[in-house]
Tab-separated table of C-alpha atoms in Angstrom:
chain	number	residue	atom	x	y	z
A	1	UNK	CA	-48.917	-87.186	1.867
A	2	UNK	CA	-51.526	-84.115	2.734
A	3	UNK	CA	-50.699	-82.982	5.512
A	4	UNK	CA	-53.958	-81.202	7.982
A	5	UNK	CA	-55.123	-77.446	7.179
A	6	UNK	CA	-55.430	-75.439	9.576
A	7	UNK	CA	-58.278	-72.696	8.738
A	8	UNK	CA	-58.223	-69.415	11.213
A	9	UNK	CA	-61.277	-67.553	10.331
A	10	UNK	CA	-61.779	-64.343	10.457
A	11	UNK	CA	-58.508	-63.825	12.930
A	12	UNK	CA	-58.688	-60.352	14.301
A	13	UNK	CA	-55.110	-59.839	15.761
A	14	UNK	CA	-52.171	-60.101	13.423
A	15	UNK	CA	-49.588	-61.532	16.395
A	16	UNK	CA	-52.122	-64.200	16.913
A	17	UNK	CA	-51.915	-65.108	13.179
A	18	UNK	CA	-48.256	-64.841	13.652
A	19	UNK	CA	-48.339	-66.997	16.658
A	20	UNK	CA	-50.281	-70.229	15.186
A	21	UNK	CA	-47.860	-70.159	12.504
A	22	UNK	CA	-45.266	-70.827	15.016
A	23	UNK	CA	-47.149	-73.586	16.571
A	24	UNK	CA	-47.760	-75.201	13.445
A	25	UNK	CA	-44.028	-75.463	12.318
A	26	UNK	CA	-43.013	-76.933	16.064
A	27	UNK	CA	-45.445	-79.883	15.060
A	28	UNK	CA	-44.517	-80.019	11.419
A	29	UNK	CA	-47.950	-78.791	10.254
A	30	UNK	CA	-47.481	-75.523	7.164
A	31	UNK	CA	-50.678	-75.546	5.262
A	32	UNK	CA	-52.256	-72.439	6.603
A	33	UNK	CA	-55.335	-70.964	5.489
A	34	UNK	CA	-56.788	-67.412	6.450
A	35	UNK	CA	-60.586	-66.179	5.962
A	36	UNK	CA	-60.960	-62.961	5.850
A	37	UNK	CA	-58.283	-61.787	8.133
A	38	UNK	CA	-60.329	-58.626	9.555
A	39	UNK	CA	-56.530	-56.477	9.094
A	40	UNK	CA	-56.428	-57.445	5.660
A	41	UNK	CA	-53.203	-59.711	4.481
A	42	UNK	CA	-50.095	-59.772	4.720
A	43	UNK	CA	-50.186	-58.808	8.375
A	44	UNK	CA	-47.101	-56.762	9.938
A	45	UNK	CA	-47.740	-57.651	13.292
A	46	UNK	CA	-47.657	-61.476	11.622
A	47	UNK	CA	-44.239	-61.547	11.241
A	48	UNK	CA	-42.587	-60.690	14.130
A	49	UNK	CA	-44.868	-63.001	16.242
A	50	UNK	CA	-44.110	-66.019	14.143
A	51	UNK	CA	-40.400	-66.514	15.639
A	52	UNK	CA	-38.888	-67.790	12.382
A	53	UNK	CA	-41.603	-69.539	10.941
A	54	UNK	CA	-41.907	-67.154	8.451
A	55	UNK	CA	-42.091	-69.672	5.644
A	56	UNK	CA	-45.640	-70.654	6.810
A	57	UNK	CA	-47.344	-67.203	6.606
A	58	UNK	CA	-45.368	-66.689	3.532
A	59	UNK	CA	-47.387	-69.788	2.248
A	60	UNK	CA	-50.411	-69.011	3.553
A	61	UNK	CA	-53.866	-69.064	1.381
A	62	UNK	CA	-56.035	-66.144	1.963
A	63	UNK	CA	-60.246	-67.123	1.017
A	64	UNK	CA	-63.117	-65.132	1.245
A	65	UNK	CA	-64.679	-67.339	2.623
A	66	UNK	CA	-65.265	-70.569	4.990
A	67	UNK	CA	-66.748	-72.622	1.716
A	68	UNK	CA	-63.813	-71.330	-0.796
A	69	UNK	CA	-60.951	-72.457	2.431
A	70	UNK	CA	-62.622	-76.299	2.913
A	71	UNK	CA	-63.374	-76.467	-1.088
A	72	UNK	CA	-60.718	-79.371	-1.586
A	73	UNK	CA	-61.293	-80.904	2.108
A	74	UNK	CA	-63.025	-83.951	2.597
A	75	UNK	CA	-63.109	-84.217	6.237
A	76	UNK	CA	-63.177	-80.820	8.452
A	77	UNK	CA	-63.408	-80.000	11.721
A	78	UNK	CA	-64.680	-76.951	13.965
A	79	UNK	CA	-62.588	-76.892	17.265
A	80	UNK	CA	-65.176	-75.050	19.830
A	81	UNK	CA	-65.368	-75.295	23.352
A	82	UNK	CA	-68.955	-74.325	23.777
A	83	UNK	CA	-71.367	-77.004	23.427
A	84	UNK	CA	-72.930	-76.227	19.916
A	85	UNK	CA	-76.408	-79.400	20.467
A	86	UNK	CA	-75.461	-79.871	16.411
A	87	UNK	CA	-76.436	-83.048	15.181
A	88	UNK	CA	-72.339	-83.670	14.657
A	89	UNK	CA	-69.999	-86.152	16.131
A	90	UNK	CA	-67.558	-84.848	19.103
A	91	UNK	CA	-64.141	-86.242	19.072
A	92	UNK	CA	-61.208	-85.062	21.431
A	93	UNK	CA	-57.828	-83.789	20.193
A	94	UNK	CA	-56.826	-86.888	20.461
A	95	UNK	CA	-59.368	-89.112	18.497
A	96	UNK	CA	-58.968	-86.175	15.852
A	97	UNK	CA	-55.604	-86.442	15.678
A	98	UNK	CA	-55.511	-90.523	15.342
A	99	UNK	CA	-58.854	-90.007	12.222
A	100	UNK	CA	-56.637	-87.281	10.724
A	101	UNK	CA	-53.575	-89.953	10.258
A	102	UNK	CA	-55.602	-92.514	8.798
A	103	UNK	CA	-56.933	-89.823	6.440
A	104	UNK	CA	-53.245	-88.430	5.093
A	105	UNK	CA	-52.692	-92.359	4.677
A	106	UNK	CA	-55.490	-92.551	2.491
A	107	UNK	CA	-54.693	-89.302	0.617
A	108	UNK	CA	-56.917	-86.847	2.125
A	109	UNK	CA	-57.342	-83.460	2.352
A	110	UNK	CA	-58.182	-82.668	6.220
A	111	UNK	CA	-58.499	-79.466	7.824
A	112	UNK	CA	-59.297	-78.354	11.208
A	113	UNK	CA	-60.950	-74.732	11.453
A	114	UNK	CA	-60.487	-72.072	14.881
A	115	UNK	CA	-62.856	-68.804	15.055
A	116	UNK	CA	-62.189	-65.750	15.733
A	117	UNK	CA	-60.622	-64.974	18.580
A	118	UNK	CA	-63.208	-63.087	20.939
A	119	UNK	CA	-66.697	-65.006	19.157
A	120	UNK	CA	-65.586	-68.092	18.005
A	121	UNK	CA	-67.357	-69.893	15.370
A	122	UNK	CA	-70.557	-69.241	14.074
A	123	UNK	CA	-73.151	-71.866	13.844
A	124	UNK	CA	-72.733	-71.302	10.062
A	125	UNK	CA	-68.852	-71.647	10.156
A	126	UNK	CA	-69.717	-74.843	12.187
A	127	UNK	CA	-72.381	-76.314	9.983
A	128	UNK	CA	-69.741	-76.930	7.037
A	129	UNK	CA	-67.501	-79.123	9.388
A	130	UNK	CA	-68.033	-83.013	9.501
A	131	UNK	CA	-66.633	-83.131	13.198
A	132	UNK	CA	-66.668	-80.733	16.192
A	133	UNK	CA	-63.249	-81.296	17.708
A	134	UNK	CA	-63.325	-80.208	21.375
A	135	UNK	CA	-60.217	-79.669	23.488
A	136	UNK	CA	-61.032	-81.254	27.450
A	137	UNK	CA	-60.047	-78.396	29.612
A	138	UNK	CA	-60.711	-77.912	33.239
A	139	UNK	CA	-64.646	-77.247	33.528
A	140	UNK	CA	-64.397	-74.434	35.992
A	141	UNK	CA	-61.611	-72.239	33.587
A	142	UNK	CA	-61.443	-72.804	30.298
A	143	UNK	CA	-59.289	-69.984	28.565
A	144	UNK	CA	-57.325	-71.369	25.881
A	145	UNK	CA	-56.656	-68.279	23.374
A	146	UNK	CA	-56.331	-69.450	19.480
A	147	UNK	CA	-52.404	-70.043	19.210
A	148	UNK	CA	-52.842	-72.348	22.221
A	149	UNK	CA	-56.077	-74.328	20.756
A	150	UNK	CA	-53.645	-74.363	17.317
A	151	UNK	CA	-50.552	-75.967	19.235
A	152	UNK	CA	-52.287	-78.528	21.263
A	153	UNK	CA	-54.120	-79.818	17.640
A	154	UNK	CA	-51.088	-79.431	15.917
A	155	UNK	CA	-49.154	-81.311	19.136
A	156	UNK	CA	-51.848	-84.000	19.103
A	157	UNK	CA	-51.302	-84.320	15.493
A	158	UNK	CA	-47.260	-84.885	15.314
A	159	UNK	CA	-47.211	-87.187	18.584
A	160	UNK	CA	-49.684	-89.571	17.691
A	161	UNK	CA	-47.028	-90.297	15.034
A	162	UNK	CA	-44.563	-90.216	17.153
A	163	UNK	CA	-42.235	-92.856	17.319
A	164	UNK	CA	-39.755	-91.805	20.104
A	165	UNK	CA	-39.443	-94.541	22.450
A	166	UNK	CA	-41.076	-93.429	25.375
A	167	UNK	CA	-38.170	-94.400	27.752
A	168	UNK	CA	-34.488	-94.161	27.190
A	169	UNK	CA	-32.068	-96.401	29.291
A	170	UNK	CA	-30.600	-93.795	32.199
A	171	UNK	CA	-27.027	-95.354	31.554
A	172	UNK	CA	-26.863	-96.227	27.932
A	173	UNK	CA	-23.099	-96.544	28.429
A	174	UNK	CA	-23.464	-99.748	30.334
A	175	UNK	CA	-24.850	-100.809	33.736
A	176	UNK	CA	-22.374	-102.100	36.535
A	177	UNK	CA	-21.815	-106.089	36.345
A	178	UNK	CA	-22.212	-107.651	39.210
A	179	UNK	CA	-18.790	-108.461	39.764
A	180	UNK	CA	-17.852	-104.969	40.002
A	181	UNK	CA	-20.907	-104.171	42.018
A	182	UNK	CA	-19.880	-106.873	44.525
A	183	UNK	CA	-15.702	-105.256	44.425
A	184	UNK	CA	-17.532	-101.942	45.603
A	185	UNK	CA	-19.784	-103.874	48.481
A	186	UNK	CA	-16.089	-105.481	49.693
A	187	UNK	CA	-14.624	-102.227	49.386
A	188	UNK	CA	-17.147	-100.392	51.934
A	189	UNK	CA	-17.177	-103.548	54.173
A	190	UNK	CA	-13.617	-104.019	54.629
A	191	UNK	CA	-13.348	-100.285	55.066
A	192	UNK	CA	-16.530	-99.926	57.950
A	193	UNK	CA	-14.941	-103.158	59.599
A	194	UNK	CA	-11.730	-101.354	60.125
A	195	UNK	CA	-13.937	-98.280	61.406
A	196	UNK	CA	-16.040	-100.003	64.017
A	197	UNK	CA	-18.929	-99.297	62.335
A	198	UNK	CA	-20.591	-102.960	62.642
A	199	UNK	CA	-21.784	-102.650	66.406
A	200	UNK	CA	-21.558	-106.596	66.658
A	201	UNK	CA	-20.892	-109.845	65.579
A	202	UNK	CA	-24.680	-110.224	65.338
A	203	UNK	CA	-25.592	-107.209	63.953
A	204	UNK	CA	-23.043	-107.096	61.385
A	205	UNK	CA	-25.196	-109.612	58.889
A	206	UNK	CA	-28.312	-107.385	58.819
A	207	UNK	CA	-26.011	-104.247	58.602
A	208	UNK	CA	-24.190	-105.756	55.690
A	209	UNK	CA	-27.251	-107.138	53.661
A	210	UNK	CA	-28.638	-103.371	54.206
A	211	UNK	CA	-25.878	-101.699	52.629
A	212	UNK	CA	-25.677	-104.493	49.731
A	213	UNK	CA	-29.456	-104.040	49.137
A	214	UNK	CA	-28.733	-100.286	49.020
A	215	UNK	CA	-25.876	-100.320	46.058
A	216	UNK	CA	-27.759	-103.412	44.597
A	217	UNK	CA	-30.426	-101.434	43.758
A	218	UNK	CA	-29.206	-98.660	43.054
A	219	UNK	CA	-28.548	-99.234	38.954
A	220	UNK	CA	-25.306	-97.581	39.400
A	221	UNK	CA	-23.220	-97.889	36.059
A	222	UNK	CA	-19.819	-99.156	35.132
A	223	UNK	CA	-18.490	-95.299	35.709
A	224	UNK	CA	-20.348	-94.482	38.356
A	225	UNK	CA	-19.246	-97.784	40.128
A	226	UNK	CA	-15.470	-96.667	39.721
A	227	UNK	CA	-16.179	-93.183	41.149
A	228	UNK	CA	-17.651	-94.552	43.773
A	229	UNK	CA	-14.779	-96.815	44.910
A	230	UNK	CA	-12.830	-93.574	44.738
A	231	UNK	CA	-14.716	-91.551	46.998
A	232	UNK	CA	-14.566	-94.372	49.348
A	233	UNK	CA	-11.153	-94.048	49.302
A	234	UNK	CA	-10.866	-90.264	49.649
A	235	UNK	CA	-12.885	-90.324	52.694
A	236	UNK	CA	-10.474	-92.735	54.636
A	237	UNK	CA	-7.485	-92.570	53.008
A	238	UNK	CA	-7.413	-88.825	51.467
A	239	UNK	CA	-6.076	-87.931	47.870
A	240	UNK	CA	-2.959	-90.388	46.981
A	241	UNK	CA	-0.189	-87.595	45.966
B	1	UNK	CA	-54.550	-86.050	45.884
B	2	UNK	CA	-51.281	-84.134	45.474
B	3	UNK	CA	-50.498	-82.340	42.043
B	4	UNK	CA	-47.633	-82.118	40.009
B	5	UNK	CA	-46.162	-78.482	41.078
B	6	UNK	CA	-44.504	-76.554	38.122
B	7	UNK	CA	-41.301	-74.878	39.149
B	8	UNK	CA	-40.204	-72.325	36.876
B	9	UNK	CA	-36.430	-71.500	37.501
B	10	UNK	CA	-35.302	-67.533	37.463
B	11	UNK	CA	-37.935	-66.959	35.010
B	12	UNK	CA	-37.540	-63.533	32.921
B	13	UNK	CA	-40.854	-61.902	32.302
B	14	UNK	CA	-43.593	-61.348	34.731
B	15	UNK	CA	-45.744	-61.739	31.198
B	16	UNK	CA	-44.675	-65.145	30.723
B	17	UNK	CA	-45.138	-66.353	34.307
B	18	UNK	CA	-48.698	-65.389	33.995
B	19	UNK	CA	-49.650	-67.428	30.882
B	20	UNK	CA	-47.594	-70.001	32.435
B	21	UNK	CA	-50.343	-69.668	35.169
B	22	UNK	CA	-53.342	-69.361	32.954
B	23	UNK	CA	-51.829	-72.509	30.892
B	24	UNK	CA	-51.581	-74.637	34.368
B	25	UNK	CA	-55.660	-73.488	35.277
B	26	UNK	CA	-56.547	-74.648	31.888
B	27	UNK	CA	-55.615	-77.867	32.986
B	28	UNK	CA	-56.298	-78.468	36.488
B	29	UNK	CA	-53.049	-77.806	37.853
B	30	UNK	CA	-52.518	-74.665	40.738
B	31	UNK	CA	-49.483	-75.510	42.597
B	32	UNK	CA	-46.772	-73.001	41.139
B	33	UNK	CA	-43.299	-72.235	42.547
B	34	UNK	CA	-40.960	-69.487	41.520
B	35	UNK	CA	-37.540	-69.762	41.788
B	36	UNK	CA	-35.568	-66.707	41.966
B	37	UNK	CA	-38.008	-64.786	39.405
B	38	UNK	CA	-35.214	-62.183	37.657
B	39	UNK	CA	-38.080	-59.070	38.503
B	40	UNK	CA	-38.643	-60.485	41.698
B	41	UNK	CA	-42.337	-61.005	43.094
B	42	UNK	CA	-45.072	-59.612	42.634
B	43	UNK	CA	-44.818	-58.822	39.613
B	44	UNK	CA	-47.372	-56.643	37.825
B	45	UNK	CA	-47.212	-57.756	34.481
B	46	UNK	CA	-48.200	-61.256	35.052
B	47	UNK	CA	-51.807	-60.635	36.347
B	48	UNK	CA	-52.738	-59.030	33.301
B	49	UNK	CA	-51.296	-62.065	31.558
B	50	UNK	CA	-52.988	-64.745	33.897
B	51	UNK	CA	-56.149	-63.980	32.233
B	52	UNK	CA	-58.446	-65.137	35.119
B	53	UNK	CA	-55.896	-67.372	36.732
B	54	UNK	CA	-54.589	-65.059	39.083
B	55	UNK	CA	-55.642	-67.545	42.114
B	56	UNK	CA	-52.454	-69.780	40.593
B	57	UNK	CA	-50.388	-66.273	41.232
B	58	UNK	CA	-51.754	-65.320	44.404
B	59	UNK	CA	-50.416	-68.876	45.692
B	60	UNK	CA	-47.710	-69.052	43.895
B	61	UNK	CA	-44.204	-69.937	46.362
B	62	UNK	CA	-41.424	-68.237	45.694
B	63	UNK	CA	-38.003	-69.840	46.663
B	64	UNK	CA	-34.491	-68.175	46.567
B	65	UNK	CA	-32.619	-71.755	45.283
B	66	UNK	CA	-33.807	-74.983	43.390
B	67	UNK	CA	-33.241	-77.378	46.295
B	68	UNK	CA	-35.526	-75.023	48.356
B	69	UNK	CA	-38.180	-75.312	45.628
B	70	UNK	CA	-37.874	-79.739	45.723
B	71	UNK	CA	-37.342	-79.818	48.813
B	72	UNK	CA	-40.791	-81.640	49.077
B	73	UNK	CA	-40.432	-83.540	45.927
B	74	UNK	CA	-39.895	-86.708	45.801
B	75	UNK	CA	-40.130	-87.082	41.621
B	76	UNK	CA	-38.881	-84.450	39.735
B	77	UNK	CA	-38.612	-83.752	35.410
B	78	UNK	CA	-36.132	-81.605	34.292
B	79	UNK	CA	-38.039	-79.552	30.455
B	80	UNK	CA	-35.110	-79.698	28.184
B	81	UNK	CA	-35.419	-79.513	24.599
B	82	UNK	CA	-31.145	-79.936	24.239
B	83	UNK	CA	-29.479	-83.282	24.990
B	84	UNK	CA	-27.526	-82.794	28.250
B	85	UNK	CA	-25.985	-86.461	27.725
B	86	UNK	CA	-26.548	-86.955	31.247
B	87	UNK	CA	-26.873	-90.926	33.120
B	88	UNK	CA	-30.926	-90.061	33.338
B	89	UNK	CA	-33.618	-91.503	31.974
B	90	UNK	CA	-35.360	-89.319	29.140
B	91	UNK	CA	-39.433	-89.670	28.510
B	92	UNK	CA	-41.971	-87.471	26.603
B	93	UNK	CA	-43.926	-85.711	27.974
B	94	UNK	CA	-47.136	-88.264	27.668
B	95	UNK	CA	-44.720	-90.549	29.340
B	96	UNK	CA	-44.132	-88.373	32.206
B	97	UNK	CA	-47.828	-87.862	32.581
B	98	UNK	CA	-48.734	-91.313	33.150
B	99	UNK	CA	-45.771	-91.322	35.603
B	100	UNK	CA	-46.549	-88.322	37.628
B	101	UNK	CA	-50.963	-90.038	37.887
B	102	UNK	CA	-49.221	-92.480	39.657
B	103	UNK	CA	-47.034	-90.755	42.056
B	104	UNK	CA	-50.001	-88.471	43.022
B	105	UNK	CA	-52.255	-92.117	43.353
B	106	UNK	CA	-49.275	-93.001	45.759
B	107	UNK	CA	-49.155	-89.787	47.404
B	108	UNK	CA	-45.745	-88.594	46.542
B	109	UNK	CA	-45.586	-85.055	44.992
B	110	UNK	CA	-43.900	-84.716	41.870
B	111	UNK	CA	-43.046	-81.928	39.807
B	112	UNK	CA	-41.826	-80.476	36.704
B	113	UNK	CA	-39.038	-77.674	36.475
B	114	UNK	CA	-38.871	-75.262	33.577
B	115	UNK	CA	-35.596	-72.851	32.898
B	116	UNK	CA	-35.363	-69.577	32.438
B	117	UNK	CA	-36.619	-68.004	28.671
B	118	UNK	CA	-33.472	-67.843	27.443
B	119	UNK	CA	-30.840	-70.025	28.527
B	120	UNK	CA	-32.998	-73.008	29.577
B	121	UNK	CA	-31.588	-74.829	32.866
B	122	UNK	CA	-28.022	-75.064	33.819
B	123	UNK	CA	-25.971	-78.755	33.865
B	124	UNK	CA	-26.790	-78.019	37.560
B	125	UNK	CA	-29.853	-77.688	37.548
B	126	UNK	CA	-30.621	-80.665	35.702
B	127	UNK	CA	-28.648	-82.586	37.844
B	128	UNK	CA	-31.646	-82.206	40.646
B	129	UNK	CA	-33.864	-83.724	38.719
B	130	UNK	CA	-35.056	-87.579	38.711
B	131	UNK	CA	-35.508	-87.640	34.800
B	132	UNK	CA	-35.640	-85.650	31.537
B	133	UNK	CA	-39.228	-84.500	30.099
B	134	UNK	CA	-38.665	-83.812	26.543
B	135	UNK	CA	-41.434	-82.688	24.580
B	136	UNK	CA	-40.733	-84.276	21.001
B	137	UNK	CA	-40.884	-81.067	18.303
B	138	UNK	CA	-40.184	-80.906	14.613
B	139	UNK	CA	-36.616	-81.660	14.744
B	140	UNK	CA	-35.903	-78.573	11.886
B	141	UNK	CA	-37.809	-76.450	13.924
B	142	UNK	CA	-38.603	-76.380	17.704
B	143	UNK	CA	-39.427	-72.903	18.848
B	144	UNK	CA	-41.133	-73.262	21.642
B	145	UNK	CA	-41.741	-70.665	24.134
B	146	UNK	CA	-41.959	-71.256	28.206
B	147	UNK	CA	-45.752	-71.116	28.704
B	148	UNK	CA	-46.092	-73.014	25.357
B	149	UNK	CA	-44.126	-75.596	27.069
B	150	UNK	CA	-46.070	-75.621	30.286
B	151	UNK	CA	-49.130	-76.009	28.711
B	152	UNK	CA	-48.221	-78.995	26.710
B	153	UNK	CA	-47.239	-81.188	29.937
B	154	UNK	CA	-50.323	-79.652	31.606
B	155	UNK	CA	-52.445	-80.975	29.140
B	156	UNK	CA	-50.903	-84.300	28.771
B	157	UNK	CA	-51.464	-84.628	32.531
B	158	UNK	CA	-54.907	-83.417	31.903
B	159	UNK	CA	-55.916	-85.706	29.378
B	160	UNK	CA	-53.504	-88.903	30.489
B	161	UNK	CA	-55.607	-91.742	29.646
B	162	UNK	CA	-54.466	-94.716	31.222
B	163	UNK	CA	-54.581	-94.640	35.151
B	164	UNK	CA	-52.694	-97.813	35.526
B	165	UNK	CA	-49.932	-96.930	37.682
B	166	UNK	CA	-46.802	-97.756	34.697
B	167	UNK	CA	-44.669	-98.672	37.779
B	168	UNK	CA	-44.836	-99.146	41.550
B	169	UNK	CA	-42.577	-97.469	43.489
B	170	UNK	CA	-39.303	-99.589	44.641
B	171	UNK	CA	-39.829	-97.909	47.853
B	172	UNK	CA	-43.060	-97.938	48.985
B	173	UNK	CA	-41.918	-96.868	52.622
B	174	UNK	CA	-40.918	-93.604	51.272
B	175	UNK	CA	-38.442	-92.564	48.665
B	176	UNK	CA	-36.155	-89.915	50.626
B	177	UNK	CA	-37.618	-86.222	49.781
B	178	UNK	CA	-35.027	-83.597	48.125
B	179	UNK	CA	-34.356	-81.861	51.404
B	180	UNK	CA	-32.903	-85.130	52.620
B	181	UNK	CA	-31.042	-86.230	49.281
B	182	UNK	CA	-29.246	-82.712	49.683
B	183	UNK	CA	-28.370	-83.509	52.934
B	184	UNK	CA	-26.808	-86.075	52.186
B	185	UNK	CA	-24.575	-84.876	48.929
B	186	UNK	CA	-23.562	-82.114	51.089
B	187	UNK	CA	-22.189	-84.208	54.082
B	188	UNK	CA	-20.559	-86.276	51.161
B	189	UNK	CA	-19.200	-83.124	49.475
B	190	UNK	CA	-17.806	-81.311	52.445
B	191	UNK	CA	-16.161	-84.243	53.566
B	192	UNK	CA	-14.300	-84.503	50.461
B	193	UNK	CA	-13.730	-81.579	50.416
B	194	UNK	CA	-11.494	-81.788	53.551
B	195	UNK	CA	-10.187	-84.558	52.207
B	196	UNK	CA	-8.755	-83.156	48.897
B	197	UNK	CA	-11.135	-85.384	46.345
B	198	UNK	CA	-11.287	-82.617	44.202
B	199	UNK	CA	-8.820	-82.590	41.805
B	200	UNK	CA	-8.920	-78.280	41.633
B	201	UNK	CA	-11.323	-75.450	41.359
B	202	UNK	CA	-12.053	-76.222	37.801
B	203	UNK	CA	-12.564	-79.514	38.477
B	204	UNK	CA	-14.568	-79.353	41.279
B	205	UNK	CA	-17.748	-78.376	39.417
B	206	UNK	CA	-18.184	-81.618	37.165
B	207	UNK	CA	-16.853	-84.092	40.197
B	208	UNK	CA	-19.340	-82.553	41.853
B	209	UNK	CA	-22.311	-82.727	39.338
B	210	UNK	CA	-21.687	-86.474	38.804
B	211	UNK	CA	-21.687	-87.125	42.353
B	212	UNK	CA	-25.092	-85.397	42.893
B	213	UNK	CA	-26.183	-87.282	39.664
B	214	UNK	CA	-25.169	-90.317	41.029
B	215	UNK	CA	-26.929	-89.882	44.026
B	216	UNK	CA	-30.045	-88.415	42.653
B	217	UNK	CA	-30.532	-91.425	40.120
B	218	UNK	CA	-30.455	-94.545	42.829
B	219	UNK	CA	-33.605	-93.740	44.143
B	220	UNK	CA	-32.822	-94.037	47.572
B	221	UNK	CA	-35.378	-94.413	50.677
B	222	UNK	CA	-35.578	-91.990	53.626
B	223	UNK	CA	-33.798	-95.064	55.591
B	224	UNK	CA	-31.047	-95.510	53.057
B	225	UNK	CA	-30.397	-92.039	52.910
B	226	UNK	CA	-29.835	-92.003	56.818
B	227	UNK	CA	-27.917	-95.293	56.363
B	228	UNK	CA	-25.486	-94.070	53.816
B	229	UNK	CA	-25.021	-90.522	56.099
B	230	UNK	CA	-23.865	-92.673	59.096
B	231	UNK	CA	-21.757	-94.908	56.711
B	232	UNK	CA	-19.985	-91.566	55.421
B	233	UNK	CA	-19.593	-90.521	58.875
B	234	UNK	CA	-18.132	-93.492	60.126
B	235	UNK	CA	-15.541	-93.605	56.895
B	236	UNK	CA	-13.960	-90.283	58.219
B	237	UNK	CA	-14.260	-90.687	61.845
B	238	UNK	CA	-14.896	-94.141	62.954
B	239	UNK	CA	-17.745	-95.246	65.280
B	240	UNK	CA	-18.095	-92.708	67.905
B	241	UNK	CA	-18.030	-94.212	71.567
């Protein structure tokens, strides 16, 4: 299955080359392809930047140009921030993320393109994408640099096929029954009776359904149940020798 | 509307606190805390960093301890890319988004903790924390770096979707804040401590992390909290007169 391209053209600063490389490989994304990298190619300052995700820039495809770099693409986007008024569909991250999926599925080559770091895309570089892909970012700063527009794509990208439940039981081990839930409520009442703590006859039954309410709810598991009962009993009867 | 604070814990580099800072503007989100930074604070290379976002660093709270920096909190997400194995739940980060929109629509403040650059968070500092955020990466390859990180749960908050609150609150008097959870595992604690609960010095760490996990997860209200401080009180000492 192709996998998304990610096109930086024109990338002035090696370490920024470096650094989208890195973000790529978190997400699982290693097509890379550079236009005219204005320090020439390889890079040093690539290397050091890419925190073991060597393999990528080692990969990389270096093109003269925007056309040569989208040649086998059949969808492309241009992420921009500025509004560009091109007659061109706008799609978030997201929405991207969700067409590109359906386009690996289908065996196609999709590839989303980032400008150069201080300019951004041209309106040429622009014109040869199908879809402007714009990241929402809060309208009174919007500063993403290029490795950060490259992760949250590539992020986008991985999660949407994510399939990590989004919520893990807290106590996969096993939850207290209710038996031993109701051995710890006897525990703490016989325990508080012999105290004094229940002022009265009468105002032991709301005092009791409080504290029964309180380890109830609480989703305490088997374990924690048991070390529970022990600390009750280390703070009447001290540690057993 | 309250916002999700990010806490990052003894962070290394002024550098990285900055783009931490620009990362959280990008998105909306200005309420940063500082615990223990290792350079202390200021520090002057974060501005340069911040790229426009030094507001977030002018504001910025510093805090010499973790509980100091919750204290307020009434949801908080431990950032862990490791499994810690411990009795919380574990969500992604779009998860925790959706989560933290409806804390803020109920008023609570929430937040998300980050560990230091290197080493990540301690066992004990995890153990402060509500639930685990865990930002799904290519499992043969997660490099990601702090402000990488903070950006990608900014953005998710950002661009969260779905304002349906996932959950209501269990308490919607008022879940107990940190400062009074604390309280009430270090009445429990030094009380044992007289008592001889724990087992030896050795010992005394882990007895005392799964207490504090134990009493972190049940989601207690302010009034339980109080109720469960008088029932450790009267365990030891009986009813006063």
């Amino acid at each position: 299955m192709k996998q998304p391209a990610i096109i930086l053209i024109r990338p002035q600063l090696g370490e920024n080359i470096g650094k989208a490389a890195r973000a790529m490989l978190n997400f699982g994304l290693s097509d890379l392809r550079l236009v005219a990298p204005r320090d020439g190619w390889p890079n040093p300052d690539a290397g050091p930047s890419a925190a073991g995700a060597g393999s990528v820039l080692e990969t990389a495809r270096i093109y003269p140009t925007v056309e040569a770099a989208v040649a086998d693409c059949t969808h492309v986007y241009a992420t921009t921030v500025r509004d560009r008024n091109m007659p061109k569909p706008v799609v978030t991250a997201g929405e991207a993320a969700c067409q590109m999926k359906a386009l690996s599925a289908a065996g196609e080559q999709s590839a989303i393109m980032f400008g150069p770091e201080r300019s951004g895309m041209t309106n040429d570089d622009v014109a040869l994408a199908d879809t402007v892909l714009t990241i929402p970012v809060n309208p009174d700063y919007g500063s993403l640099n290029l490795a950060q527009a490259v992760i949250l794509v590539a992020y986008e990208y991985f999660t949407v096929r994510d399939n990590t439940p989004a919520y893990l039981p807290a106590h996969p081990e096993g939850l207290a029954s209710k038996k031993e839930l109701v051995g710890l409520m006897e525990q703490l009442e016989t325990e508080l009776t012999a105290k004094g703590f229940f002022r009265s006859e009468g105002r032991r039954g709301p005092q009791r359904r409080t504290l029964r309410n309180i380890i109830q709810n609480a989703g305490f598991s088997t374990q924690e149940t048991r070390t529970l009962r022990g600390v009750i009993k280390s703070l009447v009867h001290g540690r057993p020798e």
